[in-house]
Structure formats: C-alpha cells, structure tokens
Tab-separated table of C-alpha atoms and ligand atoms in Angstrom:
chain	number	residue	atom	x	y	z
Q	1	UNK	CA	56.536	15.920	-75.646
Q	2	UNK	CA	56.624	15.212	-71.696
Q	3	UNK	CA	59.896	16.423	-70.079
Q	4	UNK	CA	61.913	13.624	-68.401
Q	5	UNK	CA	61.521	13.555	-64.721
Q	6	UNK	CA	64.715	14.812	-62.535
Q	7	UNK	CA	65.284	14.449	-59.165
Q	8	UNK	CA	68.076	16.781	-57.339
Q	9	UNK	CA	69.310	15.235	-54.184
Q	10	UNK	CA	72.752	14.837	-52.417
Q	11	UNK	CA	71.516	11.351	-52.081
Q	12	UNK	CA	68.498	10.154	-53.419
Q	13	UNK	CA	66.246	8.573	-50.759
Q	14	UNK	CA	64.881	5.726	-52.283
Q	15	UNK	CA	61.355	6.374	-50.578
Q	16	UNK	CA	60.761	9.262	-52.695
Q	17	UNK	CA	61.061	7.205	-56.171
Q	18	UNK	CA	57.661	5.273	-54.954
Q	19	UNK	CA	55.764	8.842	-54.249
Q	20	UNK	CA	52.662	9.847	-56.930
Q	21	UNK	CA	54.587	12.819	-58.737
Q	22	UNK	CA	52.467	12.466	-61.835
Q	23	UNK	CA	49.676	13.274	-59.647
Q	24	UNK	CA	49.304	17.338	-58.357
Q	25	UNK	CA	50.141	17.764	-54.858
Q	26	UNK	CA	46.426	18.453	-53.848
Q	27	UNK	CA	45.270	15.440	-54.871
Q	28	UNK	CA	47.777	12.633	-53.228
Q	29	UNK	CA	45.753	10.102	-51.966
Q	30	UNK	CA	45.506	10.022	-48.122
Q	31	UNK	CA	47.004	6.505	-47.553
Q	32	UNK	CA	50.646	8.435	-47.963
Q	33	UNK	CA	49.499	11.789	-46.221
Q	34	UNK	CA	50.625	11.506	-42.533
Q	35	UNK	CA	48.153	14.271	-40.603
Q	36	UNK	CA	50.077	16.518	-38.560
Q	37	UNK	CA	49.555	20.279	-38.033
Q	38	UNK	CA	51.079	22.767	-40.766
Q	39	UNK	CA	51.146	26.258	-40.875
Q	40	UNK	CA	49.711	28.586	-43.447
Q	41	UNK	CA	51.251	29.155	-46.269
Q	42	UNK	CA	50.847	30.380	-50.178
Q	43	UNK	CA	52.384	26.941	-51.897
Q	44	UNK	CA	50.895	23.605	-50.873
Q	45	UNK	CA	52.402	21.672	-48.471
Q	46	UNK	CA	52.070	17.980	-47.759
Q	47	UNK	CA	53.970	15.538	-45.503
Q	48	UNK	CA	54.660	12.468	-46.171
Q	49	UNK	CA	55.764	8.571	-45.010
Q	50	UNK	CA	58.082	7.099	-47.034
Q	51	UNK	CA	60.101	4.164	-46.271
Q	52	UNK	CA	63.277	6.413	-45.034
Q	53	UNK	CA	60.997	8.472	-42.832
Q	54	UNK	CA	58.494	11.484	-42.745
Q	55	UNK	CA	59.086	14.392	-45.370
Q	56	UNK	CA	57.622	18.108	-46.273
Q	57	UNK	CA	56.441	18.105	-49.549
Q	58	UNK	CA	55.894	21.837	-51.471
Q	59	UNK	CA	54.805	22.413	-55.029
Q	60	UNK	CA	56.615	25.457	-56.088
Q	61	UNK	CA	58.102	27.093	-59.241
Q	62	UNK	CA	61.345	25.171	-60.694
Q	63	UNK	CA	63.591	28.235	-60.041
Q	64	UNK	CA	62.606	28.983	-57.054
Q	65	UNK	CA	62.431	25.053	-56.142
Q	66	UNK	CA	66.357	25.054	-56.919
Q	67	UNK	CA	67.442	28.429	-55.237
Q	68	UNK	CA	65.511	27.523	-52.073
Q	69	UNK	CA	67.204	24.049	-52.025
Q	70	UNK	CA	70.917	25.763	-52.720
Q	71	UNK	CA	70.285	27.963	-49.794
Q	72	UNK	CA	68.478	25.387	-47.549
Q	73	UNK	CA	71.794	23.108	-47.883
Q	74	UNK	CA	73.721	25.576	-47.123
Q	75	UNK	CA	72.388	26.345	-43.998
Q	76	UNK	CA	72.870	22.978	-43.112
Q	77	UNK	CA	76.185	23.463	-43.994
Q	78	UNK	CA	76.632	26.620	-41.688
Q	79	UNK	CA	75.167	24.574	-38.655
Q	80	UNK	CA	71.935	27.172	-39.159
Q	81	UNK	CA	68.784	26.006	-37.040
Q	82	UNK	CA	67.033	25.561	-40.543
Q	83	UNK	CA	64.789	22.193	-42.270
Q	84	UNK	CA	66.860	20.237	-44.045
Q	85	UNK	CA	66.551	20.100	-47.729
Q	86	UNK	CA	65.921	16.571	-49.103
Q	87	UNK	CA	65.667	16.954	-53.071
Q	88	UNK	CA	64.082	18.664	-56.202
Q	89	UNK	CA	61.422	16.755	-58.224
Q	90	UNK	CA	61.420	18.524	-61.694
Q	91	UNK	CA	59.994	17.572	-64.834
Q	92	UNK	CA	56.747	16.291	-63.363
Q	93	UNK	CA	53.870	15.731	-65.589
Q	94	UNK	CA	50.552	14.456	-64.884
Q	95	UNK	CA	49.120	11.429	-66.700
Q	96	UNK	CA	47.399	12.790	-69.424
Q	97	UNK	CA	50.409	14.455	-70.041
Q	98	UNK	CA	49.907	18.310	-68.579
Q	99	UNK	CA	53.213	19.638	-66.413
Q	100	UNK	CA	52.875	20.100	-62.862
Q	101	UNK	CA	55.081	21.821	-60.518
Q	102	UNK	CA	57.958	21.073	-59.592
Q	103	UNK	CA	58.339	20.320	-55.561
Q	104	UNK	CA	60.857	20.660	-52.597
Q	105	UNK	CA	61.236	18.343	-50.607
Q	106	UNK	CA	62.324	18.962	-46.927
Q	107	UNK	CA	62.727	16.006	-43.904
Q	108	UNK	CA	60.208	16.910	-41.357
Q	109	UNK	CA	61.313	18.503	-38.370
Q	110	UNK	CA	60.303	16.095	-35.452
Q	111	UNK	CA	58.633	17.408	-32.215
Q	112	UNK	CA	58.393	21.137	-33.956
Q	113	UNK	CA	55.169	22.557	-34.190
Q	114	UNK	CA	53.665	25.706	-35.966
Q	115	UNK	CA	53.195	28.218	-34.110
Q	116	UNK	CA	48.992	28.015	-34.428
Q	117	UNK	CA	49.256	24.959	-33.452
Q	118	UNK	CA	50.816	25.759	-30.028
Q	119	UNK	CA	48.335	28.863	-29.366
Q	120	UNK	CA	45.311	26.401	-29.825
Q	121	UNK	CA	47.003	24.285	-27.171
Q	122	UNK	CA	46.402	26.115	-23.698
Q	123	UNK	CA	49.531	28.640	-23.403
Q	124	UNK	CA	50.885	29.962	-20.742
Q	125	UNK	CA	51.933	33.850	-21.255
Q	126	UNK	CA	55.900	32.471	-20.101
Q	127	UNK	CA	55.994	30.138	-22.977
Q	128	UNK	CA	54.878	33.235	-25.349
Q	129	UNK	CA	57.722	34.581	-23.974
Q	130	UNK	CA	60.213	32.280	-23.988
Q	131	UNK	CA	58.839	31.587	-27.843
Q	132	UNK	CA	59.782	35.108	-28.714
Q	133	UNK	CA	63.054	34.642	-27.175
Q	134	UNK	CA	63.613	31.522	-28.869
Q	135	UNK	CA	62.680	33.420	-32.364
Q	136	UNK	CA	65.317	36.319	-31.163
Q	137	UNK	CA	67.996	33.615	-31.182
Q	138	UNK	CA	67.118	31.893	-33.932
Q	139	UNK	CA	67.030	35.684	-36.122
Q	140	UNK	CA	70.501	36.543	-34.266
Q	141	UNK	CA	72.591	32.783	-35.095
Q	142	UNK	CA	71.200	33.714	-38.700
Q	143	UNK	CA	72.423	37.132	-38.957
Q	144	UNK	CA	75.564	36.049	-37.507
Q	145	UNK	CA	76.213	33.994	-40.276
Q	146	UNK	CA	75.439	36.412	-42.863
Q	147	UNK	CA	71.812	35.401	-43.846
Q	148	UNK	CA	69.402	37.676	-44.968
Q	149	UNK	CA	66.105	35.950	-44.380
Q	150	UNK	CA	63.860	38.522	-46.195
Q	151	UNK	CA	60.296	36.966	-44.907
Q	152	UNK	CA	60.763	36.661	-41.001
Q	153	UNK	CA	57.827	35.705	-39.335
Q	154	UNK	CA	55.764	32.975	-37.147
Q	155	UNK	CA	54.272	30.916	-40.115
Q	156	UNK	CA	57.829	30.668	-41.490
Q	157	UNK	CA	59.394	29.438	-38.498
Q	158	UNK	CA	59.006	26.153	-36.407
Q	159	UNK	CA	59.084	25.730	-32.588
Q	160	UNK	CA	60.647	22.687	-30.923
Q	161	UNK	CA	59.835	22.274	-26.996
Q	162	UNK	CA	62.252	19.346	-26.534
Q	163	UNK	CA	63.154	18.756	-22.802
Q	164	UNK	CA	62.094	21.998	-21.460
Q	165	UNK	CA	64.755	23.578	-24.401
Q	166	UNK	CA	62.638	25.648	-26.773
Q	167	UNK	CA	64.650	26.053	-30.267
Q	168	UNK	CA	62.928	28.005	-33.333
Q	169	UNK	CA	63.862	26.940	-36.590
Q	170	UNK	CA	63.759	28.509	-39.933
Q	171	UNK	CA	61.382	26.736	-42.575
Q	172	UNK	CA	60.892	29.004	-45.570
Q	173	UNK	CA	64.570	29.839	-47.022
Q	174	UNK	CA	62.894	31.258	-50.288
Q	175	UNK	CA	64.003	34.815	-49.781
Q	176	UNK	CA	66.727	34.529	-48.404
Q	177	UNK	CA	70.646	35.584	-49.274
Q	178	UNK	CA	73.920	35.549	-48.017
Q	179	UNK	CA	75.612	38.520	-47.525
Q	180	UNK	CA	78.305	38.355	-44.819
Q	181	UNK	CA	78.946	40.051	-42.699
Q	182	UNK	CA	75.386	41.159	-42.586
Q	183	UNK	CA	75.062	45.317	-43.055
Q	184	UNK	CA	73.082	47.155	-39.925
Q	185	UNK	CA	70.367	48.320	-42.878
Q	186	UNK	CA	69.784	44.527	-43.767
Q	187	UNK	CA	69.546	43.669	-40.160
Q	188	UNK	CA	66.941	46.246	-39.102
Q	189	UNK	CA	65.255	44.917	-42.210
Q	190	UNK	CA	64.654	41.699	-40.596
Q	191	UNK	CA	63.621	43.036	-37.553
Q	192	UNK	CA	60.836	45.389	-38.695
Q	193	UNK	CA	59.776	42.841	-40.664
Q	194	UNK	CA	59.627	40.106	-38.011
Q	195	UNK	CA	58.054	43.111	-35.805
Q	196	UNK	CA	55.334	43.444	-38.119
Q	197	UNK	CA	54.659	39.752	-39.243
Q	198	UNK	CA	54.616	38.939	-35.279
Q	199	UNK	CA	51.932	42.063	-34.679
Q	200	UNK	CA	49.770	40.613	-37.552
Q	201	UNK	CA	49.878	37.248	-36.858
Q	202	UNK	CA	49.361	37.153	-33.268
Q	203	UNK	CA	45.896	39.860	-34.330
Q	204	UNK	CA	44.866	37.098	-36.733
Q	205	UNK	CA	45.156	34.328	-34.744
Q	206	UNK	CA	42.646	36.893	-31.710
Q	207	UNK	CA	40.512	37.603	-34.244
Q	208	UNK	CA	39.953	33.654	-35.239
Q	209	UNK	CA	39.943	33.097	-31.023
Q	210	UNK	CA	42.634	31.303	-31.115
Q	211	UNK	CA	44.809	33.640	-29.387
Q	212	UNK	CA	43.228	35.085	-25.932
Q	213	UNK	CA	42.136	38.649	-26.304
Q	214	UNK	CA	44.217	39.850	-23.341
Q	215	UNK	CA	47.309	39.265	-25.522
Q	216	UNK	CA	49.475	42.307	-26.554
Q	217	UNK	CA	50.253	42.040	-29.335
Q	218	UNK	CA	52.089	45.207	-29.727
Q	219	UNK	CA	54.192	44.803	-26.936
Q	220	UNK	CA	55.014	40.924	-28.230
Q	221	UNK	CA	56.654	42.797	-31.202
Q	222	UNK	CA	58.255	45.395	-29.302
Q	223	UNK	CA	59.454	42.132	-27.355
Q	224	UNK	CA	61.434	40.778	-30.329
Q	225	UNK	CA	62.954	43.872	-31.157
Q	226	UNK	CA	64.383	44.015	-27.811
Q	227	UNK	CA	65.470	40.400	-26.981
Q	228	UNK	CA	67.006	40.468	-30.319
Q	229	UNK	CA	68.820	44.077	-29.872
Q	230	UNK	CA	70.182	42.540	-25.803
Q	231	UNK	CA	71.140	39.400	-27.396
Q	232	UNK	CA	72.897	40.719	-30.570
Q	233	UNK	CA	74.997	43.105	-27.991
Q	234	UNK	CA	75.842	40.613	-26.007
Q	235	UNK	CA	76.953	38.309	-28.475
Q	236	UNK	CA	79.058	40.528	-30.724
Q	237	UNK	CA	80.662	42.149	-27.851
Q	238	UNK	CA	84.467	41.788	-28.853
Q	239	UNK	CA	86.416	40.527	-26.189
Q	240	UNK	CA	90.354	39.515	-26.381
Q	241	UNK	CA	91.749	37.768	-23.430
Q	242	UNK	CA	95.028	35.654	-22.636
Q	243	UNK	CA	94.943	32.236	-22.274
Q	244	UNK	CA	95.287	32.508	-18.295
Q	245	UNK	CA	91.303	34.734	-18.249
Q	246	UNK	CA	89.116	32.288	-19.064
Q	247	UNK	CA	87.447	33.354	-16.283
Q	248	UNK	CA	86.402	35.917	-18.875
Q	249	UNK	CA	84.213	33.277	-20.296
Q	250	UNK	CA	82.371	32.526	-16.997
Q	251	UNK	CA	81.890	35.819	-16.861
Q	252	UNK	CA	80.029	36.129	-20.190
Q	253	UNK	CA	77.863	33.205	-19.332
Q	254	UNK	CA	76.757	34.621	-16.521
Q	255	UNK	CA	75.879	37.737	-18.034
Q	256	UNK	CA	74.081	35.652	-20.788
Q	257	UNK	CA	72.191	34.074	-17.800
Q	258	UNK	CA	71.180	37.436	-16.248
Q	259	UNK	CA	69.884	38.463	-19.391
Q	260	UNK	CA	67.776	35.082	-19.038
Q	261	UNK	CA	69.339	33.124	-22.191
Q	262	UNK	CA	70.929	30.369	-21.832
Q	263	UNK	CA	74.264	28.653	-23.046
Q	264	UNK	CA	74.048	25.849	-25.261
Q	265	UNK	CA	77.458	25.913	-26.642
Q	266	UNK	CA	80.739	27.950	-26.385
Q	267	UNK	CA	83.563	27.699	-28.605
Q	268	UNK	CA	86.902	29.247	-27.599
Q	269	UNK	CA	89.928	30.254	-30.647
Q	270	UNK	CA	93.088	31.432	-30.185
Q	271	UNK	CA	95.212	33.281	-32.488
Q	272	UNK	CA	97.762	35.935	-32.392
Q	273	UNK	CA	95.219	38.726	-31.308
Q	274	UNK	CA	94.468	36.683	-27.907
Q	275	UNK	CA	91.512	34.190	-27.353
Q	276	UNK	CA	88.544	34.642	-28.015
Q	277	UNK	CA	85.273	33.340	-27.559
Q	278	UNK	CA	81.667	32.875	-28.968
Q	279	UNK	CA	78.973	31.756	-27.385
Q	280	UNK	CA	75.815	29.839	-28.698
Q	281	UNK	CA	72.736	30.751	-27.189
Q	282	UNK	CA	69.623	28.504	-26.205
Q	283	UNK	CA	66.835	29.199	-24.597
Q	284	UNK	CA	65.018	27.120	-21.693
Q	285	UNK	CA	62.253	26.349	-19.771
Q	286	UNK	CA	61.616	25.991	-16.040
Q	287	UNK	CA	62.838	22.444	-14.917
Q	288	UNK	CA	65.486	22.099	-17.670
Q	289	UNK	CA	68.648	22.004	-15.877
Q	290	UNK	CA	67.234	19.308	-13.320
Q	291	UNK	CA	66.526	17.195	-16.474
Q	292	UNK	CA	69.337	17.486	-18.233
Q	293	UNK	CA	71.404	16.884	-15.048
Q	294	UNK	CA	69.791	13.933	-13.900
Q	295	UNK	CA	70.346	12.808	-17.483
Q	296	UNK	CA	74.071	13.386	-17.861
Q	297	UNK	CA	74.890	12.849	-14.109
Q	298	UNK	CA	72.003	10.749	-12.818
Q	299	UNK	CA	72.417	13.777	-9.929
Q	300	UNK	CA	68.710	14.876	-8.617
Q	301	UNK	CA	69.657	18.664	-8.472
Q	302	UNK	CA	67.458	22.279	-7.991
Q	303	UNK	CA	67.628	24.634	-11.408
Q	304	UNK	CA	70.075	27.430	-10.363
Q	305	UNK	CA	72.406	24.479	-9.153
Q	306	UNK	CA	71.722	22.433	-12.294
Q	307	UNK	CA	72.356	25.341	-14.398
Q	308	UNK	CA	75.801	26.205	-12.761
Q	309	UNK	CA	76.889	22.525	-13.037
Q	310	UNK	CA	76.369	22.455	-16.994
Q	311	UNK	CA	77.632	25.824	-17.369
Q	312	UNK	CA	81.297	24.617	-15.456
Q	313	UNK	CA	80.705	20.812	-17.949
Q	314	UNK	CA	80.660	23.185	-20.567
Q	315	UNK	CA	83.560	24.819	-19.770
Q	316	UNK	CA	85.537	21.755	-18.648
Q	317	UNK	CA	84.489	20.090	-22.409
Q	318	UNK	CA	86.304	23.395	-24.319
Q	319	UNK	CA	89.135	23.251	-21.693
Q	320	UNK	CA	90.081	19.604	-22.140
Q	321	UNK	CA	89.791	19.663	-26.157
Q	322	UNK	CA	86.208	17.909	-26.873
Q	323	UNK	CA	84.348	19.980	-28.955
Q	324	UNK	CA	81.801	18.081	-30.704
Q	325	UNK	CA	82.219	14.675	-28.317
Q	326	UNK	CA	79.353	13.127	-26.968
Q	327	UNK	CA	78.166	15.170	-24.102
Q	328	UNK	CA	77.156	12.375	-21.503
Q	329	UNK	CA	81.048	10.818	-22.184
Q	330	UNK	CA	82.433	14.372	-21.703
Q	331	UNK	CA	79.753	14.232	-18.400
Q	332	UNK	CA	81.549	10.989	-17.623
Q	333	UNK	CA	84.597	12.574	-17.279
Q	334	UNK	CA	83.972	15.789	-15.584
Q	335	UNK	CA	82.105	13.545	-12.704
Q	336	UNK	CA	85.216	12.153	-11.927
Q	337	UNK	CA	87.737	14.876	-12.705
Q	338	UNK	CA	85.988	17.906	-11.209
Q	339	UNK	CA	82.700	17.146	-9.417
Q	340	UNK	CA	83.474	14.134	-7.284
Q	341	UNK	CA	87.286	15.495	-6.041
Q	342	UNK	CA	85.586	19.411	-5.045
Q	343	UNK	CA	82.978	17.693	-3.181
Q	344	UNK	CA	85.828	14.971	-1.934
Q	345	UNK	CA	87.890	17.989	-0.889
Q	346	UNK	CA	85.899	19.145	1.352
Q	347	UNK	CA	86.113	17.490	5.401
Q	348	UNK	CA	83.612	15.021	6.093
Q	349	UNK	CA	82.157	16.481	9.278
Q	350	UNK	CA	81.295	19.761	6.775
Q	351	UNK	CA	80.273	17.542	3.857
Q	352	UNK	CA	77.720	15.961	5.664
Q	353	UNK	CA	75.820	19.316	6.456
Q	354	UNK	CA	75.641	19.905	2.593
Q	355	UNK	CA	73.885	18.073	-0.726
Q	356	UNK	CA	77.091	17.594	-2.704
Q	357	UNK	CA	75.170	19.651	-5.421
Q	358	UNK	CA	75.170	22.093	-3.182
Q	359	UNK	CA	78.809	22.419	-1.972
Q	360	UNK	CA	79.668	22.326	-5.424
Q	361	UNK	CA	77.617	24.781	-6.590
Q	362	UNK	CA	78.609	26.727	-3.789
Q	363	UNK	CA	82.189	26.349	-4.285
Q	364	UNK	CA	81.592	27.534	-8.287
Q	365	UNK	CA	79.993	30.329	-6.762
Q	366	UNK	CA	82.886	31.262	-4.541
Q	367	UNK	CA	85.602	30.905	-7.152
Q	368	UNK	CA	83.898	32.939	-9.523
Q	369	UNK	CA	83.405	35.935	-6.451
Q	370	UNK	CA	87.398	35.532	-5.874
Q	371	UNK	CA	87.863	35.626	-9.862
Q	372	UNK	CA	85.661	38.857	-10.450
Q	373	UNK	CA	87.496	40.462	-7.724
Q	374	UNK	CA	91.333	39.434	-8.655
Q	375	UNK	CA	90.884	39.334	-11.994
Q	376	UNK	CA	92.168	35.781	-12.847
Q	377	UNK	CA	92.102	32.672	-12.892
Q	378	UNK	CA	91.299	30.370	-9.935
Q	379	UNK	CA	92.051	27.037	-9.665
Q	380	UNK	CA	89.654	24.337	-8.114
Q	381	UNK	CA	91.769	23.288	-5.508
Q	382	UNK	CA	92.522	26.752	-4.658
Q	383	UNK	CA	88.786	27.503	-4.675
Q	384	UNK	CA	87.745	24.678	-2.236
Q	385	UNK	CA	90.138	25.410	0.211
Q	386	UNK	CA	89.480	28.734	0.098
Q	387	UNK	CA	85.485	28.147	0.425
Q	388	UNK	CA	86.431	25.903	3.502
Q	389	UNK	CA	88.218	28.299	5.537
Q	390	UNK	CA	85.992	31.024	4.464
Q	391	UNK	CA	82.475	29.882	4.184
Q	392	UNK	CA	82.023	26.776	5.541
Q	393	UNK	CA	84.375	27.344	8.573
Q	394	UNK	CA	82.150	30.866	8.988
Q	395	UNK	CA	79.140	28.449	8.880
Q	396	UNK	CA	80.448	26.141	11.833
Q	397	UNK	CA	80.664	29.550	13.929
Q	398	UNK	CA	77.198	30.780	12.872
Q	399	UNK	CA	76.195	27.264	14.432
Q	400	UNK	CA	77.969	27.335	17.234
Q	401	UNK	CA	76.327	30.974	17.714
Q	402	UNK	CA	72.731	29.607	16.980
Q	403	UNK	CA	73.211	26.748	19.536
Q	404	UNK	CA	74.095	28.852	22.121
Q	405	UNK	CA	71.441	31.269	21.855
Q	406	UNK	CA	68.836	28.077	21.349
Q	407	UNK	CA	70.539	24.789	22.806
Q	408	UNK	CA	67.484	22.943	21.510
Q	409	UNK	CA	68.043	24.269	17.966
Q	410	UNK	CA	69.707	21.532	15.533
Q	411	UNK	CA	69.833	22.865	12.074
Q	412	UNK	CA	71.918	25.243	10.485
Q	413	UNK	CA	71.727	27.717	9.256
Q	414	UNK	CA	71.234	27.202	5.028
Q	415	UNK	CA	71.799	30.784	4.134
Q	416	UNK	CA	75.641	31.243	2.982
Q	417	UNK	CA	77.630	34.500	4.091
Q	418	UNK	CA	78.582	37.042	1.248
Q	419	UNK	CA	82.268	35.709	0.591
Q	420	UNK	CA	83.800	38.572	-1.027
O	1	LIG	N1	60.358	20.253	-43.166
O	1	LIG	C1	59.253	20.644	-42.534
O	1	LIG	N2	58.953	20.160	-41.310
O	1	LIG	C2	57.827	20.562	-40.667
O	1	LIG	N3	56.922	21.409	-41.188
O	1	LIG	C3	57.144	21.905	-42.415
O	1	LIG	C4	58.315	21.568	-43.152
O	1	LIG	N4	58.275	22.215	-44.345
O	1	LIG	C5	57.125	22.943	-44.341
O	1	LIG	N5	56.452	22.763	-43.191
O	1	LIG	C6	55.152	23.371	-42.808
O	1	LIG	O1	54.546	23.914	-43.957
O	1	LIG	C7	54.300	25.316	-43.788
O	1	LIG	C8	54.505	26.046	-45.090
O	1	LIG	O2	55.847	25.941	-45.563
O	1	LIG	P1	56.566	27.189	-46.249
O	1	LIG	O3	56.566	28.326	-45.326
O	1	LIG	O4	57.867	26.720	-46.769
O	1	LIG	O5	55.548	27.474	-47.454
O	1	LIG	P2	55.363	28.770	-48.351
O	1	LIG	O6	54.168	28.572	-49.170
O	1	LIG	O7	56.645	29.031	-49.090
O	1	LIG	O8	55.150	29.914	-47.320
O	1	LIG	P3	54.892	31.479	-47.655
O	1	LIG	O9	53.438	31.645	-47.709
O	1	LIG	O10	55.507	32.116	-46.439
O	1	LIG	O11	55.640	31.792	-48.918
O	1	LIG	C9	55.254	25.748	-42.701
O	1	LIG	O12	54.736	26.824	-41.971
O	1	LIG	C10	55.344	24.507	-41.845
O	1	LIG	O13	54.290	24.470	-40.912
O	2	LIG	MG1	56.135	30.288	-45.558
C-alpha cells in the first residue's frame, strides 16, 4: 500500500503543493526547472519556481531529510549565515506506485553563486582572496555558536558578492552538530578538513582548466588556516571594560580593520563583570564603503573615509539603543546628531579648505589618537575643538609658511601633521 504523502514545514508554502513529487527528481519536466548554476554534489539537486518564489530541491534519505532540516532551522534561529530550510516532502511515491525519496527543500539563496561558477567567470587573484576570507568568517560565526560542520568545503558553501560585501554561506548542514562551546579538537577538525577540501577542489577545478594553473593551491589552504586562526584570536579575545571605555571598542575595530576584516555589526552587554563587546565580522571589497555611504548618507566619499564614517554610525547605533533598527533611519539620525554639528563646529574660513568628509574623518582620527594616548573617553565636542587648535590651526601656519617661501603658491598643504 502507498504511504500517505507528508509535508514538514513551519508554514507550508502553498507553491510546493502544485510541484511533481510523484515524479523522481531527475526527471521534473523543464517548464518548472529554473537554470541557474549549482555546485557538485552526491544527492540531486534541482531549483525550482513556484508561485512563492525560487527553491532548492534535494532528494535525500528520510532521516537524514529530517535531521538536516532540524539543524538547518536552527541555524536560522542562531542568526547563522546558512540556506534556509523550507520543508520535508516524505511519503513520495511514483505513479505506478514505487517510493521515491524523500526531499529537502531549501529557499534559494539570491545573488550567491557556487564557487565553480565564479572561477569560470574571469577572477581576479584579490577576490580569491577575499573569498577565502569570507569562508574564514563564515567557519569562525559557526564555531562561535557551537556548530560542528563536519564537511567544510567550497562545494558546500555559497558566495554572495552583494555591493562589493562578499558573505559565504553554509549550504549542506547534513553533518553537522551542536556542541557548544565548541572543543579546540572539534575546531581543528574543521579546519583540516576545510584545508584539505579547499587544496582538492581548487586542483580539480586546474585540472578541468577552470582554475588558472598559476594558482596555489597549497598556499590557498594554508590561507584559510591562517585568516581563520587571526580572526578567531581576535574575536574571542576577552575584554572587560567600564561603561566610560568604549573607546575600547574603537579600538577593536580598528584592529579588526588592520587585520583587513571588516565590521558588519557590534553588539555591546553589560553585566556585573563590566561591558563587554562582540563584534561581527564582514568582509569587503574595494569601493564598498563609498557605496554604502552614498547610500545611507547620499555623501560622495573616498574608502578609508567611508569606512571610518560607518565604523563611528555603527557605534553611534549601539550607543543610542538601536540594535536591529533600520540602518538608513539610524543614518538619518547620526547625519544630524554627529556628522553635520563636527563639521558645523568647525570655523568657516577652515571649513572651506576641507571636504566635510574629510574634516570629519579627520576629526575621528584625532579623537581616537587623544583616546589611545589618555586612555578614555573623548567627547565630540572636546575632539573638534581640540583638532581646531591643534591641527587645523597648525595647518593655517604651514600655509602661511608655504606662502612666504612661494607667494604665487595657493594651495595647501593636504598632508595633516601627526597630532599626538
Ligand atoms: N538553497 C540553495 N540555494 C542555492 N543553491 C543551493 C541551495 N541548496 C543547494 N544548492 C546548490 O546545490 C549544491 C548541492 O547541495 P548540497 O551540498 O546540499 O548537496 P549534497 O548532495 O548533500 O552535497 P554533498 O555531496 O556535499 O553531500 C550546492 O553546492 C549548491 O550549489
Ligand atoms: Mg554538499
């Protein structure tokens, strides 16, 4: 007798009732395929348009169908860079009766590609890099949360170049386990694995000339292994402070910077051992920070200046309670309450010498030299007055110098004296 069909779903999407499931995977007809590049894998994968949207369709055992979709949603629940797990289809039987697997189905991860899919595109060596880096944070957000991925590698993850912000995503949960916090053994694990998967993939995908020849592909494994190593230091560093150091949390930012990652997020708690803070990690490409500027700001704005702006935003969004809010309100705001009064604060006769991007990065600049070096907290208002009388005041003198060496000179000088 044919088992009764079942489908497992927080909510069922009703675009999945209208799918072919007495008909194996292999054989849906193309007119519900939608053709987009896949990576290579043991189960068969399809995706799929249904009314609701586009889906990832894998035949795999029931069991394993069920345990992947358990850990999948939990993930989700965690905030993990993972696919999101749709539903279950068990019970499926063909027409003439004969069972057929059952399938997970997954939404489809928009604007991610596979990673063969963005060798066969021409690749710059920088965007290998900042893949690998991107893979290193996605392995390290993972581990923080306790997951044991078990089967780390390229073909299991996704890669999402979304306004020059690469994020790697985790598509194959099937071996995976919770087990927080995660031990050093189970870590290492990982690692070596994701070391080894890397090596082999990147040799498969030279020796099908995909890949150019001149490729590493050693030292791209070694790579993870480091990036992940600096970035799980860096992150796990414990750190109490008061509530009067946040300067403490510039500081880690920066350092993040340095070590050329990013901050997407920070998150700052306070309880009876002192504040502390974690950090969440992105990684970027060139041209980013002018983007996302313009975006938020509608300011036109070099990286390193961009970069310090939406570090300070970032800041300013923890400080004034909006975790969570929409970021181009909480940009809004900061405009107004911090951007537009530094640059405001400084005399007009200076100002007009000066981009306000640049006084304003400036100015961040100088209040973090005078933070490093007392060991607190500085103000704003403090900092631009301070940056007046020190810098830009030191600037009007360099003029006046340059003029009277070269009376027919008329621009000054751009380069800004060391201010600590
Ligand atoms: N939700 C999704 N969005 C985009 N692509 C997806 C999605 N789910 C699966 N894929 C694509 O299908 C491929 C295979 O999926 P998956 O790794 O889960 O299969 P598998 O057979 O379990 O793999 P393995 O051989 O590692 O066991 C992935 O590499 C990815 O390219
Ligand atoms: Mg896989």
């Amino acid at each position: 007798m044919a088992t009764e069909r079942q489908i497992t779903a927080a909510v069922v999407d009703p675009g999945l009732l209208s799918l072919p499931w007495d008909v194996p995977l292999v054989d849906w007809p193309s007119d519900v395929l939608a053709a987009l590049p896949r990576g290579i894998s043991r189960h068969i994968v399809r995706f799929v348009r249904t009314t609701t949207g586009l889906v990832a369709v894998k035949e795999i055992g029931d069991s394993v169908a069920h345990g992947e979709y358990d850990m999948l949603r939990t993930l989700d629940r965690l905030g993990a860079p993972a696919v999101q797990p749709l539903a279950v289809v068990s019970g499926r039987t063909s027409v003439d009766g004969e069972p057929l697997s059952s399938a997970l189905v997954t939404r489809h991860l928009a604007y991610t590609l596979p990673y063969r899919a963005l060798f066969s595109q021409h690749m710059r060596p920088e965007i290998l890099t900042r893949l690998i880096d991107a893979l290193a944070v996605l392995l390290v957000r993972l581990h923080l949360l306790g997951f044991f991925w078990g089967d780390v590698s390229l073909s299991n993850t996704l890669f999402r170049r979304d306004a020059g912000a690469f994020t790697a995503y985790l598509v194959d949960a099937e071996t995976g386990e919770l087990h927080p916090p995660l031990s050093d053994h189970k870590r290492s694990y990982d690692l070596d694995l994701a070391r080894t998967n890397i090596i082999g993939e990147l040799m498969d995908l030279q020796a099908g000339e995909i890949a150019p020849a001149e490729v590493d592909t050693i030292a791209v494994g070694d790579q993870i292994v480091e990036r992940y190593e600096t970035l799980w230091t860096e992150l796990t560093r414990r750190e109490s402070f008061s509530a009067g150091e946040l300067w403490r949390v510039e500081e880690r930012m920066n350092r993040l910077n340095k070590l050329g990652f990013d901050v997407d997020e920070i998150d700052i708690t306070t309880d009876i051992s002192g504040t502390t803070v974690s950090i969440q990690p992105k990684v970027v490409d060139a041209g980013h920070f002018n983007r996302q500027v313009m975006r938020l700001t509608g300011l036109d704005v070099q990286e390193n200046q961009g970069r310090r702006m939406l570090n300070d935003l970032e800041q300013y969004r923890v400080r004034t309670g909006q975790h969570g809010d929409d970021l181009s309100m909480v940009a809004h705001e900061w405009l107004s309450d911090v951007f537009e009064p530094t640059v405001r604060a400084v005399p007009v006769e200076l100002r007009r010498k000066l981009e306000p991007a640049e006084i304003f990065h400036e100015v961040l600049e100088h209040r973090w030299y005078i933070s490093q070096d007392q060991q607190r907290d500085v103000p704003m208002a403090e900092a631009v007055a301070s940056y007046v009388r020190e810098v830009l005041a030191h600037r009007r003198d360099e003029r006046r110098l340059l003029d009277a060496d070269d009376p027919g000179r008329d621009s000054p000088s751009a380069s800004a004296p060391p201010v600590r």
